[in-house]
Tab-separated table of C-alpha atoms and ligand atoms in Angstrom:
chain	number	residue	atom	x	y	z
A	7	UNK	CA	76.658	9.924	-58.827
A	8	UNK	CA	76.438	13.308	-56.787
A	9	UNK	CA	73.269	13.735	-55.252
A	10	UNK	CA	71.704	16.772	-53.310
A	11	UNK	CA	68.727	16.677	-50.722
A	12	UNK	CA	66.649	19.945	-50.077
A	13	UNK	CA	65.600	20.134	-47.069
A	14	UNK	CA	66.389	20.290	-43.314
A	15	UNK	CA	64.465	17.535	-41.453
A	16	UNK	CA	64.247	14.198	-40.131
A	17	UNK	CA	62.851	13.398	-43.509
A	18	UNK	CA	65.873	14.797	-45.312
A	19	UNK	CA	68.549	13.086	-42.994
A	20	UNK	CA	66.321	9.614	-43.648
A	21	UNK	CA	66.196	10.467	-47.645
A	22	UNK	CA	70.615	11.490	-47.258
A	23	UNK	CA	70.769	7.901	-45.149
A	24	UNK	CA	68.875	5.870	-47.389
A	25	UNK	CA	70.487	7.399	-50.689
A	26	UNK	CA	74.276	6.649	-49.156
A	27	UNK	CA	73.526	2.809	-49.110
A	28	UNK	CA	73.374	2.765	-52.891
A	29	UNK	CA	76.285	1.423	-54.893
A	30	UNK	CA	75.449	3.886	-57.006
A	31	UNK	CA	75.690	7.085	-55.133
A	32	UNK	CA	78.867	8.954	-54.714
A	33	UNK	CA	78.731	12.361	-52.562
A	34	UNK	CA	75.408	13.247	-50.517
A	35	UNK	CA	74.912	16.856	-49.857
A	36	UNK	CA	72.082	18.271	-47.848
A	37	UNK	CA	70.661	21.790	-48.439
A	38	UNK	CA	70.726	23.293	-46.203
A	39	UNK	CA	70.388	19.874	-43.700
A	40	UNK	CA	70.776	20.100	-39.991
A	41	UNK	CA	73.285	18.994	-36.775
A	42	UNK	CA	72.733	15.667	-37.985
A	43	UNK	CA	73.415	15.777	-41.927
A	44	UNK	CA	77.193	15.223	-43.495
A	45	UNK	CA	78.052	17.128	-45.932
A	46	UNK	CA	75.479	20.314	-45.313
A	47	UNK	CA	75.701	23.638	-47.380
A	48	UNK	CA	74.094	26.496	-46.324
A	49	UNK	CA	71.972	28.026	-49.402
A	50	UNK	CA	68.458	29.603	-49.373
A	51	UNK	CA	66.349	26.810	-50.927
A	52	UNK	CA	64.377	29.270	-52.838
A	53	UNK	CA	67.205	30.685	-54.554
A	54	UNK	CA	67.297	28.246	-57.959
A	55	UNK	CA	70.039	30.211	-59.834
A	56	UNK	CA	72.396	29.691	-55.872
A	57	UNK	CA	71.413	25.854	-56.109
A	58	UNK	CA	71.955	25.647	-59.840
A	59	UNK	CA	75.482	27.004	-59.186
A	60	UNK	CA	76.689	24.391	-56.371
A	61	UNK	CA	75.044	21.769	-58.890
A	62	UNK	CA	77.190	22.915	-61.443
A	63	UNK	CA	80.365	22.855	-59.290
A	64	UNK	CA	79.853	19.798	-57.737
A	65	UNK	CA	78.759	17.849	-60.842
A	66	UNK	CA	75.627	16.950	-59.006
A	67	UNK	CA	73.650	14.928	-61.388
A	68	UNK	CA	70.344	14.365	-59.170
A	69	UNK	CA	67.798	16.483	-56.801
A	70	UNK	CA	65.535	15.124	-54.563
A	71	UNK	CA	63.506	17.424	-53.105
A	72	UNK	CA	62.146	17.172	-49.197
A	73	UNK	CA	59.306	19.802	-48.695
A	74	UNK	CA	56.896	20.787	-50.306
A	75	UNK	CA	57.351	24.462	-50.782
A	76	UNK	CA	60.080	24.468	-53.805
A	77	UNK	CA	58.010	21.909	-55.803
A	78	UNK	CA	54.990	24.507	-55.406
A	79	UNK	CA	57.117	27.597	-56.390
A	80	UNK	CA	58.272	25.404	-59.804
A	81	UNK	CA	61.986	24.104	-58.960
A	82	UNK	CA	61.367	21.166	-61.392
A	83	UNK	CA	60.299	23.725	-64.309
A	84	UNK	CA	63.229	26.017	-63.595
A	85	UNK	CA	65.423	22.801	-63.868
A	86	UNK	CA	64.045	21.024	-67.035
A	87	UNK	CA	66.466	22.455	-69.498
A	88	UNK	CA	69.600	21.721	-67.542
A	89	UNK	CA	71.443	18.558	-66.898
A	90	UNK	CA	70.318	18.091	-63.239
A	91	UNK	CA	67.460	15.318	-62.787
A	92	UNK	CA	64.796	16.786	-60.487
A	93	UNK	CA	62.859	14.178	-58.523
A	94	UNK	CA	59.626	15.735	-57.683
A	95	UNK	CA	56.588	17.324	-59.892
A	96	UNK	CA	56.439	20.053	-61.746
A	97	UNK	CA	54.585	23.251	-60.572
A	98	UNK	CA	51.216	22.140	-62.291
A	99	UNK	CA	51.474	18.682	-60.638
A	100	UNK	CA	52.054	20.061	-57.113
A	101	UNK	CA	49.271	22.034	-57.102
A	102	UNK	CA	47.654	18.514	-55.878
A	103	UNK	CA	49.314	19.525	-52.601
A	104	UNK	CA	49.721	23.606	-53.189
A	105	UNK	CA	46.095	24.403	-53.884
A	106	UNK	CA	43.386	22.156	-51.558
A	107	UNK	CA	40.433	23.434	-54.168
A	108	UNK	CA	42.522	22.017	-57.127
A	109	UNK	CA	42.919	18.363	-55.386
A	110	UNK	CA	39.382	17.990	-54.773
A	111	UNK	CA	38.241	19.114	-57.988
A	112	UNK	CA	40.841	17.002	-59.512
A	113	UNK	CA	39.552	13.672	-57.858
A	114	UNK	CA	35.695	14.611	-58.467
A	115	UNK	CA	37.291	14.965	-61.775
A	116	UNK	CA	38.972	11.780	-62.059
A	117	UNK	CA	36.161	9.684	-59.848
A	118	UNK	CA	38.923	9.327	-56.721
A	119	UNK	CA	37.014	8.204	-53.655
A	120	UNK	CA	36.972	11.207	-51.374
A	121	UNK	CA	34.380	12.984	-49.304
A	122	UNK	CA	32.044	15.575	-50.168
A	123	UNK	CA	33.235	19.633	-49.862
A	124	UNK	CA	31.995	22.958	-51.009
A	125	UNK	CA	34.466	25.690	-51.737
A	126	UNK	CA	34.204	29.071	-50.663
A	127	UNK	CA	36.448	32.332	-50.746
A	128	UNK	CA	38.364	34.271	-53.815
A	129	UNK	CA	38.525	30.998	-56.422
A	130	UNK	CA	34.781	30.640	-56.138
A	131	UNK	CA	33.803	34.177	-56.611
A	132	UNK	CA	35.673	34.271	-59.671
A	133	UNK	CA	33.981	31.657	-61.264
A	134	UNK	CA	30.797	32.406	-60.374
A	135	UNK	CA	28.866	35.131	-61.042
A	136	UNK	CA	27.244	35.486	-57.959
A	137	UNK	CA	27.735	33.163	-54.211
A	138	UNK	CA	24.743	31.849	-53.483
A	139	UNK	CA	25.828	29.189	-50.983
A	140	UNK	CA	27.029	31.146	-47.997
A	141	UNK	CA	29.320	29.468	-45.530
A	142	UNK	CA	27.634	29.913	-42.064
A	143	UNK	CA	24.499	28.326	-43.898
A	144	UNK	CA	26.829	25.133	-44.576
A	145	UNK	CA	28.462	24.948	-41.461
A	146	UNK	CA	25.130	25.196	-39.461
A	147	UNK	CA	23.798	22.411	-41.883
A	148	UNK	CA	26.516	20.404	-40.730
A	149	UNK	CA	25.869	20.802	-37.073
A	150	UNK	CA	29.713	22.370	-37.120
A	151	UNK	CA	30.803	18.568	-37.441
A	152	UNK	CA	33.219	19.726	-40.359
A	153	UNK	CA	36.751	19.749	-41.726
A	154	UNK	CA	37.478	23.032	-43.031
A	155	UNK	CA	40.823	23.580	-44.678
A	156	UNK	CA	42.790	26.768	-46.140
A	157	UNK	CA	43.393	26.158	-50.121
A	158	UNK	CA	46.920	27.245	-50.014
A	159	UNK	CA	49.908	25.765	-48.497
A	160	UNK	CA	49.993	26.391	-44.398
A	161	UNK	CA	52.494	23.980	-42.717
A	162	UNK	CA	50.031	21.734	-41.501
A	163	UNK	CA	48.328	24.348	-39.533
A	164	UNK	CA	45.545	25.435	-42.355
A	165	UNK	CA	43.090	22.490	-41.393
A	166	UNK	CA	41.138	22.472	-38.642
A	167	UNK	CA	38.983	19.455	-37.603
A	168	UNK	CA	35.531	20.988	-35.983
A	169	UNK	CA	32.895	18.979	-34.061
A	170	UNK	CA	30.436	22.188	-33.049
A	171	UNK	CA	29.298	24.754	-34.725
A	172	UNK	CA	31.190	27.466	-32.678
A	173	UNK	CA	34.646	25.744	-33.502
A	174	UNK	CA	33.901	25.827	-36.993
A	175	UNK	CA	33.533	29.728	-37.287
A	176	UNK	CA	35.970	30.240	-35.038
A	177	UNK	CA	37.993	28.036	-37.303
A	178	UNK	CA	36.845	31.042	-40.338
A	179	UNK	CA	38.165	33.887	-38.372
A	180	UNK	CA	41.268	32.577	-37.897
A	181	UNK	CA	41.349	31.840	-41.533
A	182	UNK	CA	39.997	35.240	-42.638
A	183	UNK	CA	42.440	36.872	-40.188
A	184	UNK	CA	45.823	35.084	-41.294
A	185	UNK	CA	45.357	34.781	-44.958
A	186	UNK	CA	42.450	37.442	-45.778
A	187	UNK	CA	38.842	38.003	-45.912
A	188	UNK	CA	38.542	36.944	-49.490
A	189	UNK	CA	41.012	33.776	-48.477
A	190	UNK	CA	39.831	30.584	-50.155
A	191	UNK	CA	39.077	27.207	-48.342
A	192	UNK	CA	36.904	24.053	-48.431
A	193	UNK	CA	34.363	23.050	-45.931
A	194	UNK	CA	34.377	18.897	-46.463
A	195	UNK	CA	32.854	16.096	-44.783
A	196	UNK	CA	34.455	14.908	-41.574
A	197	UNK	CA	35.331	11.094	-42.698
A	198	UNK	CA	35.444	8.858	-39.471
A	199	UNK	CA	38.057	6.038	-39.610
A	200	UNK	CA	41.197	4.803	-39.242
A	201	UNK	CA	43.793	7.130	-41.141
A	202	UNK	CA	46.568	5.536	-43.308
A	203	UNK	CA	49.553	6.794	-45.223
A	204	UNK	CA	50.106	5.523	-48.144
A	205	UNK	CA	53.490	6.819	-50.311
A	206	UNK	CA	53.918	5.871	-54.044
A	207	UNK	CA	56.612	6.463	-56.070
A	208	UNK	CA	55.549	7.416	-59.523
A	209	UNK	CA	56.871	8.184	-63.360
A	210	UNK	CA	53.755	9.679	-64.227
A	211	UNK	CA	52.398	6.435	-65.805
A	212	UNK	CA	53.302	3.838	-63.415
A	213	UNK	CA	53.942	3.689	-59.504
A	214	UNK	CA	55.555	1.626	-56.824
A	215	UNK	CA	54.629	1.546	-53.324
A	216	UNK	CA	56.023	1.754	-49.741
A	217	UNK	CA	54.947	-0.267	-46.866
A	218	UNK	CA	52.157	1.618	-45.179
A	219	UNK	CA	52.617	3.566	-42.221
A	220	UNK	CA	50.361	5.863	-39.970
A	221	UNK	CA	51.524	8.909	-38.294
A	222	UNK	CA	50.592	10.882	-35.021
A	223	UNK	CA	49.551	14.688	-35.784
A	224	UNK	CA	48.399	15.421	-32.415
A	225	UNK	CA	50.579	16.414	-29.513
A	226	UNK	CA	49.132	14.469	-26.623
A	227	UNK	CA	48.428	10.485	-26.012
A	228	UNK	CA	45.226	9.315	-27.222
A	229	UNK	CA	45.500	11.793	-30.277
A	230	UNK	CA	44.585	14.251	-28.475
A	231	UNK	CA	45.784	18.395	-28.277
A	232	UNK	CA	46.877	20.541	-30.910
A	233	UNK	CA	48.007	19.395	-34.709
A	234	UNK	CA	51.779	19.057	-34.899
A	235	UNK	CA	53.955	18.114	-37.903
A	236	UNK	CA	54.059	14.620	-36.636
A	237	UNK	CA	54.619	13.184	-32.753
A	238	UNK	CA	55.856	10.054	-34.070
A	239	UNK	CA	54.952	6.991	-37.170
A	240	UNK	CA	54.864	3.266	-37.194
A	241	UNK	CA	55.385	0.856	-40.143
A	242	UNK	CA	53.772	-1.048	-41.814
A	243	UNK	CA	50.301	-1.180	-40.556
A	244	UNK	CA	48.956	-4.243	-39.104
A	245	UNK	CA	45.121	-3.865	-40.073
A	246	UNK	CA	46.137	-3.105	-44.445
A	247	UNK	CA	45.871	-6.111	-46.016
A	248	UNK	CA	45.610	-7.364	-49.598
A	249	UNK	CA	41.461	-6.368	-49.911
A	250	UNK	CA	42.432	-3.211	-48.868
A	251	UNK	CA	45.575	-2.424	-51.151
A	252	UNK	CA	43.186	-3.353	-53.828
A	253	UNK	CA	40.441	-1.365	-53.087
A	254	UNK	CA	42.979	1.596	-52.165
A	255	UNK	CA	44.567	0.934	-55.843
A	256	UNK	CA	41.221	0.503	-57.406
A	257	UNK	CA	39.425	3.499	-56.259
A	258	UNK	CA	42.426	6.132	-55.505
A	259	UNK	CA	45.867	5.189	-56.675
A	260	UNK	CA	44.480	4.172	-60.164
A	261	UNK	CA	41.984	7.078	-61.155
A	262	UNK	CA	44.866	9.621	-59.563
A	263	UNK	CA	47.667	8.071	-62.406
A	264	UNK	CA	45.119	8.424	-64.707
A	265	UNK	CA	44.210	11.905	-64.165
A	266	UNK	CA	48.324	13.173	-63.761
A	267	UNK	CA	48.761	11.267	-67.248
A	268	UNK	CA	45.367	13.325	-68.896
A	269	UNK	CA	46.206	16.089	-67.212
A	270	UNK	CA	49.927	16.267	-68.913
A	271	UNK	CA	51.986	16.871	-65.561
A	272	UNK	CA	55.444	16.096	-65.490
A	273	UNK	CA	55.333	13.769	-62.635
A	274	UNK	CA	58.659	11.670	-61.790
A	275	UNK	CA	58.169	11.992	-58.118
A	276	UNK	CA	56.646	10.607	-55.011
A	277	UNK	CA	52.847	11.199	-54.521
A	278	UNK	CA	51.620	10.629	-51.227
A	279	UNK	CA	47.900	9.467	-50.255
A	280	UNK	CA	46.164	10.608	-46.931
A	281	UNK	CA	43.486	8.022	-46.547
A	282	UNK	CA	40.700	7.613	-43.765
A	283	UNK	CA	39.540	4.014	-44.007
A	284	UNK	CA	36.023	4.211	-43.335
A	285	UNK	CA	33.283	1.592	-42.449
A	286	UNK	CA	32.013	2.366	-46.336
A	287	UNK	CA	35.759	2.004	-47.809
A	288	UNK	CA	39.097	4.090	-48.265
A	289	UNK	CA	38.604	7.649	-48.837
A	290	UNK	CA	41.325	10.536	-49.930
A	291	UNK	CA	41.725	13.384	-47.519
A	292	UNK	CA	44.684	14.678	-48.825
A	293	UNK	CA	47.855	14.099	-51.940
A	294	UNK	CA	51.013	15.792	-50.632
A	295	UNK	CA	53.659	15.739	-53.508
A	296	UNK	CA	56.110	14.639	-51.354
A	297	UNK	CA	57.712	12.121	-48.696
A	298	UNK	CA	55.646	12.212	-45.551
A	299	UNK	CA	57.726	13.592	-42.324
A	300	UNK	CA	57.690	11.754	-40.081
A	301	UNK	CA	56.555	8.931	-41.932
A	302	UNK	CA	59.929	8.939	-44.326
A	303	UNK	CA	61.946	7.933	-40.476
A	304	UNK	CA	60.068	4.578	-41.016
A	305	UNK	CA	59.544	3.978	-44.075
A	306	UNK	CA	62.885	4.427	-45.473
A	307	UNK	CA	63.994	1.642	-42.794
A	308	UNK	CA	61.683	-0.932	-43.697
A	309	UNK	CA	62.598	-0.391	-47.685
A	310	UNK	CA	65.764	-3.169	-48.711
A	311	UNK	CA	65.588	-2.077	-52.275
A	312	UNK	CA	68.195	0.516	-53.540
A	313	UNK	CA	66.374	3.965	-53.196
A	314	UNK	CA	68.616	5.302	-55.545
A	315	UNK	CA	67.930	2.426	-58.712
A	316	UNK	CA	64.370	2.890	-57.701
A	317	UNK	CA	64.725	7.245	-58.297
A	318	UNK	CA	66.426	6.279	-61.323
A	319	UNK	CA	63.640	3.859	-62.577
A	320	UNK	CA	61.487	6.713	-62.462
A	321	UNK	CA	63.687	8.744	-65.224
A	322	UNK	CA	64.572	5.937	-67.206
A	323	UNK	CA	61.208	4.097	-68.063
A	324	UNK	CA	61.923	1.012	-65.794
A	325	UNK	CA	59.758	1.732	-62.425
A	326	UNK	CA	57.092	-0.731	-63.899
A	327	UNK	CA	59.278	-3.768	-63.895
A	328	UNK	CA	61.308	-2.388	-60.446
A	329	UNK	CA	61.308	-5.151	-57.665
A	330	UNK	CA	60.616	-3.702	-54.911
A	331	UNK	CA	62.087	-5.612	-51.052
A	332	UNK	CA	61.476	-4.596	-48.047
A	333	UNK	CA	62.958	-5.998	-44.703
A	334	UNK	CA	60.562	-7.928	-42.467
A	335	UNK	CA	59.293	-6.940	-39.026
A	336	UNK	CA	58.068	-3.263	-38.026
A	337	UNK	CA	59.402	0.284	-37.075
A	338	UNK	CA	58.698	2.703	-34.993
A	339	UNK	CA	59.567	6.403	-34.527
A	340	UNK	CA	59.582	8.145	-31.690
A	341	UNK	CA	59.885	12.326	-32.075
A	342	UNK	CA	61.403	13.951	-29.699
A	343	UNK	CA	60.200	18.112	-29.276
A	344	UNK	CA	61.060	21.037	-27.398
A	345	UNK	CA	58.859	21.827	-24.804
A	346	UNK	CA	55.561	24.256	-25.806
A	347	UNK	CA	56.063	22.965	-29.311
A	348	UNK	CA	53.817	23.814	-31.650
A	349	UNK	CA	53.609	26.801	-30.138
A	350	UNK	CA	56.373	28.998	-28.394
A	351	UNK	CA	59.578	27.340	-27.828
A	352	UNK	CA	63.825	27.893	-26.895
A	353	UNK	CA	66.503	26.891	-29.126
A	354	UNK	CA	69.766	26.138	-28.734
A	355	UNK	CA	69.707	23.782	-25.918
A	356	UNK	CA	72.182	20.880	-25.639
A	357	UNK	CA	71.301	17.845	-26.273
A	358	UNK	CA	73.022	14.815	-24.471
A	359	UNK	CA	73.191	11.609	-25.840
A	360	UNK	CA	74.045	12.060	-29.233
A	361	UNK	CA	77.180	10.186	-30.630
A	362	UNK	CA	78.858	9.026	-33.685
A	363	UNK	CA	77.502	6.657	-35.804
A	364	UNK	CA	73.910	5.727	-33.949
A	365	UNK	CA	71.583	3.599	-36.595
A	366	UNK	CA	68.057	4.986	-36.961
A	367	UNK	CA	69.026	8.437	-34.858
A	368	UNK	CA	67.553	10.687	-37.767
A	369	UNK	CA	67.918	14.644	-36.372
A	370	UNK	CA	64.855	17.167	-37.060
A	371	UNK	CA	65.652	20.406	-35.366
A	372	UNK	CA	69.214	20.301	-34.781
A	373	UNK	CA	72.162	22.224	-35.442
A	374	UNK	CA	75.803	21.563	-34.853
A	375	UNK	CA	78.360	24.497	-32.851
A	376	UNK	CA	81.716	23.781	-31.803
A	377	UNK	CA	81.402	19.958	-31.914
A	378	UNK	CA	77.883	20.349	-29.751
A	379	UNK	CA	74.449	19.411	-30.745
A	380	UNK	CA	71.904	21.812	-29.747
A	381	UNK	CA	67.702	22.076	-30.375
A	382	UNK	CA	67.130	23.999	-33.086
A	383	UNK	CA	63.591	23.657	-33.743
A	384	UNK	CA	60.023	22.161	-32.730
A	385	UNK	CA	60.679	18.701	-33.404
A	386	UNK	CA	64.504	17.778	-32.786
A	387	UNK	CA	65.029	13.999	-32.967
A	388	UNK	CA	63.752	10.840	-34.327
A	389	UNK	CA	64.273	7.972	-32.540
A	390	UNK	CA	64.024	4.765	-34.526
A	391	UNK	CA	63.744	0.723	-33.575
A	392	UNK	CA	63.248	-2.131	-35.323
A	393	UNK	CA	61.197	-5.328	-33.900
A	394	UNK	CA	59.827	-8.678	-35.270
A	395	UNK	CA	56.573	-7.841	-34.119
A	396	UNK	CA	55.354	-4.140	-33.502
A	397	UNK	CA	55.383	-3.898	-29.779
A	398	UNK	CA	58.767	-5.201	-29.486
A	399	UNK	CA	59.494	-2.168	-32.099
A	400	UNK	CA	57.351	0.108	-29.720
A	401	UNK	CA	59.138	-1.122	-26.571
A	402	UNK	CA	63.030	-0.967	-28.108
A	403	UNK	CA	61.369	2.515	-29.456
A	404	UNK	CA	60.819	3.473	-26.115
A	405	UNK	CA	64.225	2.205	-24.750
A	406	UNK	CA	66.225	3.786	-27.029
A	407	UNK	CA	64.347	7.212	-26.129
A	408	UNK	CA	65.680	6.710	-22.053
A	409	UNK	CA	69.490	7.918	-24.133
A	410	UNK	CA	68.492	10.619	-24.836
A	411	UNK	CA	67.865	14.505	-22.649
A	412	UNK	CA	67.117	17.811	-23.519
A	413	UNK	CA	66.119	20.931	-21.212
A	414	UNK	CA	62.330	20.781	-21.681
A	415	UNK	CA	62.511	17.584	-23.870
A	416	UNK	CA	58.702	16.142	-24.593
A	417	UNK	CA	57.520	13.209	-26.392
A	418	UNK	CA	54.160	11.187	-26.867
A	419	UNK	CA	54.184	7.578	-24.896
A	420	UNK	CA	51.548	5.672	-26.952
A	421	UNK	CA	53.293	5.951	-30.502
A	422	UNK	CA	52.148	2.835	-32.154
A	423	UNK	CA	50.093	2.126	-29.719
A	424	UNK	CA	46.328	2.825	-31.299
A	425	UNK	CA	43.793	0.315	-30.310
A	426	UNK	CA	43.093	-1.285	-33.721
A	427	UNK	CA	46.819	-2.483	-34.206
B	502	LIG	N1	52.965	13.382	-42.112
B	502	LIG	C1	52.222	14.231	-42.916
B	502	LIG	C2	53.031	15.174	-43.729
B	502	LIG	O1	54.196	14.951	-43.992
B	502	LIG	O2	52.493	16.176	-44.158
């Protein structure tokens, strides 16, 4: 089978690894995929009819779709009378990621364990007749100690964690200036805990799931600085255990199936949970509709079942019964950026270290010119190791990273590394 990945990150290369194990798989192509990909073509993911095309004269028969962005804008829908399997949601289920309002109304809805929120902005003033709850009033109530999030889809950089009062409307403005004064957005409870990530892989009436991992949004050690796409992931988690996955299932995974099947979605995808275990249980922050990046970079790894059967199962009716293996031990990622990432950064530095064939070497930002690899973005490498026990992961991690050199190159030295593993 010819398969295409969308997509151009260390997710994507991961997903394009993974998928080439497979007895089953024939040709990999990545769209439009980066230094590290085989087989890239360069097409504008947001053009379906240009993708529909290549399918066409490659005899692709499957898509699986990296980001987020084409699920939102309805690739699945614009696919459902052709040929081509689509793995991902269709535009009404990834509105779970797309739209923040939608989620949480969707797991009041459905009783999903989440925190509390109020909405505010455009989608509340057309429902209502008249505001009555004004934001400053809820923020002050709150002593500013507040998540407040932008409804629509922002890159990771629409949610801003606030602890005083000042951050929090400074957190508005910057809202109200980039998307609007009549933007929409939620001001929630800040859950305290230990966050998880939790990835499923779902037909719409039954799932599977991955071995939990955690991430690293922040930039600095000790999860500290500003939110990034991800500094780095470990997998699986020592502190999840078998209470937890229940209670997880129980309270989140469960009442989420059940509200995709009432609510009719056509959902043969992967749904991903953003939990904060708290002292009184596992709460949803966040569904993305999606792998997690950089999450996938592990994940995928610690997964010995055929990711391709497994995709399949989904279409077929047979992800109930799917046995799902995964190889022992942990793995950690380490991401390598470009320095004054997530802000301003260069491109098109060289990159030494690179050569052919390296296991677990999954590229981010790269880009290939005249047989050189250069940066080509924020994040530009993952670099993956396996161990029997996490902090031999962490430390071969860490080794493998000392291979590696970029102009400017930064990374975070405590990946794995939280104090409750
Ligand atoms: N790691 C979180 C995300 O992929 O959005």
């Amino acid at each position: 089978m010819n398969i295409a990945v969308i997509g151009s990150g260390g997710r994507e290369h991961a997903i394009a690894w993974k998928l080439e194990q497979s007895e089953l798989s024939d040709k990999i192509y990545v769209l439009p995929g980066n230094g590290g990909t085989e087989n890239t073509v360069d097409v504008d993911i947001n053009d379906y009819d240009m993708i529909l095309n290549f399918c066409r004269h490659r005899t692709i028969a499957l898509i699986f779709i990296g980001p987020e962005d084409p699920l939102a804008a309805g690739i699945v829908d614009y696919f459902a009378d052709t040929p081509v399997k689509v793995f991902g949601p269709d535009k009404a289920g990834a509105q779970l990621e797309g739209s923040k309002i939608f989620a949480k109304k969707f797991m009041q809805k459905y009783g999903v364990a989440t925190g509390a929120f109020q909405e505010f902005g455009r989608a509340k003033k057309d429902c209502c007749q008249q505001l009555t709850i004004f934001p400053k009033d809820t923020i002050k109530k709150m002593n500013g100690n507040c998540v407040i999030k932008y409804d629509g889809l922002a890159a990771g950089k629409g949610v801003f964690v606030c602890s005083k009062e000042e951050d929090a409307l400074a957190a508005l403005d910057e809202i109200h200036s980039k998307y609007g004064e009549d933007a929409s957005y939620l001001i929630e409870e800040k859950l305290v805990g230990d966050e998880l990530s939790i990835l499923a892989f779902t037909d719409g009436e039954d799932y599977q799931l991955l071995l939990p991992s955690q991430d690293h949004k922040q930039l600095l050690e000790g999860d500290n600085g500003p939110n990034t796409g991800g500094m780095g992931a470990f997998c699986p988690v020592p502190f999840y255990n078998e209470e937890l996955k229940k209670q997880i299932e129980n309270d989140i995974i469960k009442p989420t199936l059940k509200g995709i099947k009432a609510e009719g979605f056509n959902y043969k995808g992967v749904i991903y949970f953003g939990l904060m275990i708290t002292e009184t249980g596992s709460k949803l922050l966040e569904y993305n509709v999606r792998l997690g990046d950089p999450e996938t970079e592990v994940v995928l790894p610690a997964l010995k079942s055929d990711l391709l059967k497994l995709i399949l199962s989904c279409f077929d009716g047979t992800l109930k019964d799917y046995k799902m293996e995964f190889n022992n031990g942990f793995f950690v990622d380490v991401v390598l950026v470009s320095g004054g990432y997530p802000a301003e950064y260069k491109k098109g530095i060289p990159i030494c270290g690179i050569k052919e064939d390296q296991e677990l070497i999954f590229h981010a930002g790269t880009k290939k010119e005249n047989d050189r690899i250069l940066t080509n973005g924020g994040r530009v490498l993952n670099i993956v190791a396996h161990g029997n026990m996490l902090n031999e992961a962490i430390n071969k991690a860490y080794e493998r990273v000392n291979d590696f050199y970029f102009e400017d190159m930064f990374f975070r030295k405590d990946i794995g590394r939280r104090k409750k593993n």
